[in-house]
Coordinates of C-alpha atoms in Angstrom, one line a residue:
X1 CA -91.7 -66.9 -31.6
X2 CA -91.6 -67.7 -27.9
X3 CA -91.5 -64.4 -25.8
X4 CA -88.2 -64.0 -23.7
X5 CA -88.5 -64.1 -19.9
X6 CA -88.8 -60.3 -18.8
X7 CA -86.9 -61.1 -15.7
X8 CA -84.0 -61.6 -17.7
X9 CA -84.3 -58.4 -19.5
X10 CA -84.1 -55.4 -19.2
X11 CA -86.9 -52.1 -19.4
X12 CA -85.1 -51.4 -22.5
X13 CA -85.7 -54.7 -24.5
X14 CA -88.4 -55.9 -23.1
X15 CA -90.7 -54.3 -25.7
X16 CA -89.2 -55.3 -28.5
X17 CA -91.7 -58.4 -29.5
X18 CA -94.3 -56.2 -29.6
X19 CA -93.0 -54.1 -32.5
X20 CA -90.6 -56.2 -34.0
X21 CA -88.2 -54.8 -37.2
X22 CA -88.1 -56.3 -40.6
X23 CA -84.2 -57.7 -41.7
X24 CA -84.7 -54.5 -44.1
X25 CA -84.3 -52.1 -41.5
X26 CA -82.2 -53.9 -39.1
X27 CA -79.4 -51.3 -39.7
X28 CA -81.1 -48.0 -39.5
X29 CA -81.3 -45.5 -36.9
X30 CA -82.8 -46.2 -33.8
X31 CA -83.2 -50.0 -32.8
X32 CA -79.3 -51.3 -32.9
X33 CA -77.6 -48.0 -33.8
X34 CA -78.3 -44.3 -33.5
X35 CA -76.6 -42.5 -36.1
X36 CA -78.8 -40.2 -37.9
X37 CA -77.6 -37.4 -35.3
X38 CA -74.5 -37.3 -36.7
X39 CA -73.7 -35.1 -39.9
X40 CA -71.5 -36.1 -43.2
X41 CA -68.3 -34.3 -41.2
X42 CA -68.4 -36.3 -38.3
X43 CA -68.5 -39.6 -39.9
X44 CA -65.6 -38.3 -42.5
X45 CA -63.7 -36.7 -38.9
X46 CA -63.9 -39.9 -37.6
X47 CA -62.6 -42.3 -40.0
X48 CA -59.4 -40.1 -40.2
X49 CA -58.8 -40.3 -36.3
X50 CA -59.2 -44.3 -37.1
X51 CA -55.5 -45.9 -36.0
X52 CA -53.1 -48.8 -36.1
X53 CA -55.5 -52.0 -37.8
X54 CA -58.6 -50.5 -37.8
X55 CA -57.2 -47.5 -40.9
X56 CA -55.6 -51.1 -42.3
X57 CA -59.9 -52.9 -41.9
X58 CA -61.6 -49.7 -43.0
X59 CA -60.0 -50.2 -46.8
X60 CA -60.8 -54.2 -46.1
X61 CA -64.2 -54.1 -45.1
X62 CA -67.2 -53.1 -47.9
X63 CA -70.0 -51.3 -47.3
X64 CA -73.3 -51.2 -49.4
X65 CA -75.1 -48.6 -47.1
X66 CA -78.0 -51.2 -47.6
X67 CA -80.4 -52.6 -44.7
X68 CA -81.7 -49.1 -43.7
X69 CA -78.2 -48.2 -42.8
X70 CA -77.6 -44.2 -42.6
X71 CA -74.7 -44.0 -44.6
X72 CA -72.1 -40.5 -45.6
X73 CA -69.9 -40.5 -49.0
X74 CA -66.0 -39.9 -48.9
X75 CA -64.5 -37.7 -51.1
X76 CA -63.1 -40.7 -52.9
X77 CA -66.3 -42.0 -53.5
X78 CA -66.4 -44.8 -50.4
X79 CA -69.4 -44.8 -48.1
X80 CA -69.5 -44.6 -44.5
X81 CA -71.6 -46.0 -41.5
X82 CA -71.8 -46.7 -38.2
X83 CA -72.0 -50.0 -39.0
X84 CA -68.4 -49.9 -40.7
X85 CA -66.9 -47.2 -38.5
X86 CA -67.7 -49.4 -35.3
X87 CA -66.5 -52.7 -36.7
X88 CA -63.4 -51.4 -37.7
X89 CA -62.7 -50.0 -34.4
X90 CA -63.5 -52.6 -32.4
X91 CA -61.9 -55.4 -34.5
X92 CA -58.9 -53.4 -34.9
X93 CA -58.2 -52.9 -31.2
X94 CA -58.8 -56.3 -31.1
X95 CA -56.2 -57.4 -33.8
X96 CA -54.2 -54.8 -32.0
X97 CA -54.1 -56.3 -28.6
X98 CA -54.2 -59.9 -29.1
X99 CA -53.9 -61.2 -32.5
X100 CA -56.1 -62.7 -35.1
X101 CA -56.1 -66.0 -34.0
X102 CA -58.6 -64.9 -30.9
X103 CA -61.1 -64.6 -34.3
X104 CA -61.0 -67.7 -35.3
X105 CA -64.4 -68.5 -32.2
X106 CA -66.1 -66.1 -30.8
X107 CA -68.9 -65.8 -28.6
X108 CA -71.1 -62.2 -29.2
X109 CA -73.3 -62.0 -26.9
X110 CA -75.8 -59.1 -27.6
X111 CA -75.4 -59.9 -31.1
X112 CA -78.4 -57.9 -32.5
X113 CA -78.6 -57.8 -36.5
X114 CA -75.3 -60.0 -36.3
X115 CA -72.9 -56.9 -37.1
X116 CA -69.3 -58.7 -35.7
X117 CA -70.1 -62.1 -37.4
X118 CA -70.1 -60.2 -40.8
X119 CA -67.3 -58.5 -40.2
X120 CA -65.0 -60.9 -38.7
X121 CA -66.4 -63.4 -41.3
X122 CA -65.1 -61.0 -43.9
X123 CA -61.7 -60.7 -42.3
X124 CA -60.9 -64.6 -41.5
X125 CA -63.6 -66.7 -43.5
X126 CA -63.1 -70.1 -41.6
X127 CA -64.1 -68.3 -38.7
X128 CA -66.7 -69.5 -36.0
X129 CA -68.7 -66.8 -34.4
X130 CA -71.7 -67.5 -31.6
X131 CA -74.4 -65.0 -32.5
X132 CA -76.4 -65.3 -29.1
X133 CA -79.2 -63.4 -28.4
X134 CA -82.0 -63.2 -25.5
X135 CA -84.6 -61.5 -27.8
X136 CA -86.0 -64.0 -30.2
X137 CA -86.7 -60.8 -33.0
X138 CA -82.9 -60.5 -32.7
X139 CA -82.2 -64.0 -33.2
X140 CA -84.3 -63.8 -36.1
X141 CA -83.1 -60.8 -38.1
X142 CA -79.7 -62.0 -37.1
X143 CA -79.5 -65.7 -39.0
X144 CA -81.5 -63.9 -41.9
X145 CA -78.8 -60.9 -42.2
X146 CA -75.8 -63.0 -41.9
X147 CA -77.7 -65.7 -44.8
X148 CA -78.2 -62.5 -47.0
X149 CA -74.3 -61.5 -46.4
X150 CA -73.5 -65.1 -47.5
X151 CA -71.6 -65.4 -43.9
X152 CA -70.5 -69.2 -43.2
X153 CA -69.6 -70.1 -39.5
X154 CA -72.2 -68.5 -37.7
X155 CA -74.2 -70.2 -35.1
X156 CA -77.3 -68.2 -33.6
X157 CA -78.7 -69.5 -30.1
X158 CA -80.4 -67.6 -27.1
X159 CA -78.7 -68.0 -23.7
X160 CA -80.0 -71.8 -23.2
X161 CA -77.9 -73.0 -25.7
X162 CA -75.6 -70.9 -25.8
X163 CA -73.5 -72.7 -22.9
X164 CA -73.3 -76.1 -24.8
X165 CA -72.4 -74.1 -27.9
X166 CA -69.7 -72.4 -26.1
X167 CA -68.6 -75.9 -24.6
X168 CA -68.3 -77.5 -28.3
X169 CA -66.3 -74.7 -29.6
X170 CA -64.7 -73.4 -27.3
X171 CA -64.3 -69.5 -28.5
X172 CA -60.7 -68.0 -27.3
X173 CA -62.8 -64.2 -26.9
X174 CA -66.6 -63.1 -25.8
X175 CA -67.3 -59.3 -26.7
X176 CA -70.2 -57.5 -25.2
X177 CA -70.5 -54.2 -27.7
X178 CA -73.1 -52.6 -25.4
X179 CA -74.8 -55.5 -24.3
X180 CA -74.3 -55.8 -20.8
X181 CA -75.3 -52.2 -20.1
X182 CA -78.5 -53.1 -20.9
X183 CA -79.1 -56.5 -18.6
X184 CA -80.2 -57.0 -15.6
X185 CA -77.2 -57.6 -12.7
X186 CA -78.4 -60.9 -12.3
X187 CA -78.0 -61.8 -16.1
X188 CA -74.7 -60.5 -16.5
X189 CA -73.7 -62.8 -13.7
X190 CA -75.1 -66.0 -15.5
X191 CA -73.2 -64.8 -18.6
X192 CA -69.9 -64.3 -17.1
X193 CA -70.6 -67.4 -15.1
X194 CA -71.4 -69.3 -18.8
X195 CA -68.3 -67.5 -20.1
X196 CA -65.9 -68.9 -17.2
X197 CA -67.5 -72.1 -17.3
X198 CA -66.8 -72.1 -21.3
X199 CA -62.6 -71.3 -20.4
X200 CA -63.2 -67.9 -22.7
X201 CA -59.6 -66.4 -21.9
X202 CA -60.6 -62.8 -23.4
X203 CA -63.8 -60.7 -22.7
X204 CA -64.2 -57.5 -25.0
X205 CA -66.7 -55.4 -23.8
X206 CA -68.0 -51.7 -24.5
X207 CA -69.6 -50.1 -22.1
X208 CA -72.7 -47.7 -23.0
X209 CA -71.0 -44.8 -20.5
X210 CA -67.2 -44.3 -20.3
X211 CA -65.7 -45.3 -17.1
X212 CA -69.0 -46.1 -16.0
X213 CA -70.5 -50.0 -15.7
X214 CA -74.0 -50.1 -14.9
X215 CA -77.0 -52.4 -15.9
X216 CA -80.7 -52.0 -16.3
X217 CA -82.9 -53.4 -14.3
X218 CA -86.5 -54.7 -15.6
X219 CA -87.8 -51.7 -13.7
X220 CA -85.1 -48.9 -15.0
X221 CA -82.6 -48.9 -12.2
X222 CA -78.9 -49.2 -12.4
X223 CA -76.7 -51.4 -10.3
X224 CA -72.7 -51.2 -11.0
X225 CA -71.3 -54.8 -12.1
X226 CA -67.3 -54.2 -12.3
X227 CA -67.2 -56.5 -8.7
X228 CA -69.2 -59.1 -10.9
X229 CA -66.7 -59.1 -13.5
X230 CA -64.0 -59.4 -11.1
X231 CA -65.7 -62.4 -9.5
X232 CA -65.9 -64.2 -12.1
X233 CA -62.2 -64.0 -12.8
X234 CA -62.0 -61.9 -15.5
X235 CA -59.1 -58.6 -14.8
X236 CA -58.1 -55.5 -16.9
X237 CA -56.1 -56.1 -18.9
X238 CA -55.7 -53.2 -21.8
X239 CA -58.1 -49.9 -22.3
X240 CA -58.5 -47.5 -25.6
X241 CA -60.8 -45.7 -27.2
X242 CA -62.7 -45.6 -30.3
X243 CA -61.0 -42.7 -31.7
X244 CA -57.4 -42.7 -29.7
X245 CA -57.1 -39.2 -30.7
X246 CA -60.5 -37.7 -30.8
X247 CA -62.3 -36.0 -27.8
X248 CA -63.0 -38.5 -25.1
X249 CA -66.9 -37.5 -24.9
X250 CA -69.3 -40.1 -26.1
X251 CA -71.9 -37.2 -27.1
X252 CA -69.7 -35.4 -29.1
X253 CA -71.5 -34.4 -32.2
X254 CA -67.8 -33.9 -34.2
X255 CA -67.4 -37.9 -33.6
X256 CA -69.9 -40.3 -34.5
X257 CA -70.3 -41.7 -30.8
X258 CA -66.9 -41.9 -28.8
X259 CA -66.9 -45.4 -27.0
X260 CA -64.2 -46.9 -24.5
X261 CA -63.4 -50.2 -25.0
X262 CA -62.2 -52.6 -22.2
X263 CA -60.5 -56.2 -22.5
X264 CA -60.4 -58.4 -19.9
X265 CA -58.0 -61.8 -19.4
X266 CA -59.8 -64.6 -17.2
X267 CA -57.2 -65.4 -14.5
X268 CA -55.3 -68.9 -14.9

């Protein structure tokens, strides 16, 4: 594995070839997901403040509570994650908002273990969805998980190739699931300049702070990037949260992890 320029990431990444997880653990707590904070009543609290599609995806969607995943059992026997409670959430507001046909190619950028190309695979099957990825572990444990899931339609590339990619398939959505947070401003420029550049209409992206956009820098410091959004043509276009009716505090031990999710429509 090549190691990925540390320019373009940031101090919280840039570690991550040096201890690298196995696809075994790639959903356990710490790396991708925290969750082992959380006790059985918050995960059960918040599947029943789910809403609209994502009550309809969390009887859809499976979950084996394998891969390291830290997982709670319903009273009816079903098991919950993070994994499962997120995807639901954020593909539901999704369906919610703009349809399923924005599914049918998508562009993830921060894809990690490949969590949204599972699930969206297991929701429309013909789907195409971009896994791409600056950290080459990622990348890795990523095309292995989505093999071992027996996903079809997933294409995993680092930011080099991702603008060709994005250029042959043309995805109708991008969704940053607390990815941008994390990257320099500089690289979140060149994304949303790759994303423009692609004609992605629809941007989904959750912030690591509510009501709060900020990167990391490679040395730890924060920089707002809302303007850079703007810039590249991208506008507000519909807000929610992860839990519409829960408390609206991401640390909230009665929730497992409150997040606010933002679309954006790129300007004709």
């Amino acid at each position: 594995m090549t190691s990925p320029d540390a320019q373009n990431l940031s101090k919280i990444w840039n570690g991550f070839e040096s201890s690298p997880l196995t696809v075994g653990e790639c959903r356990a707590h710490g790396r991708f997901q925290f969750q082992k904070e959380r006790q059985r009543a918050a995960y059960l609290r918040s599947a029943e403040l789910l809403s609209g599609s994502a009550k309809r995806l969390l009887t859809i969607f499976e979950e084996d509570g394998n891969y390291g995943a830290v997982s709670h059992l319903t009273s009816d026997g079903e098991l919950l994650t993070r994994d499962l409670l997120d995807s639901t959430a954020e593909i539901g507001f999704l369906l919610d908002r703009i349809g399923d046909l924005a599914l049918d190619s998508v562009i993830d950028i921060g894809s990690g273990y490949g969590r949204m190309a599972h699930r969206i695979n297991a929701l429309r099957p013909d789907s195409v969805v971009i896994c791409a990825d600056e950290v080459p572990s990622s990348r890795s444990i990523c095309s292995t998980y989505l093999t071992l899931r027996g996903v079809a339609g997933f294409l995993v590339c680092d930011f080099d190739a991702a603008g060709e990619l994005t250029r042959q398939h043309r995805p109708i959505l991008a969704t940053a699931v607390h990815s941008f947070p994390e990257m320099p401003l500089k690289r979140i420029r060149a994304w949303l300049e790759l994303l423009t550049a692609g004609g992605v209409d629809w941007l989904f992206l959750v912030p690591n702070e509510p009501d709060r956009l900020r990167s990391t820098e490679p040395d730890g410091t924060r920089s707002q990037f809302a303007d850079a959004i703007d810039d590249a043509g991208y506008h507000l276009a519909a807000t929610g949260w992860k839990y519409e009716f829960g408390e609206k505090d991401a640390y909230s031990t009665n929730l497992v992890y409150q997040d606010q999710y933002l679309l954006y429509r790129r300007s004709a």
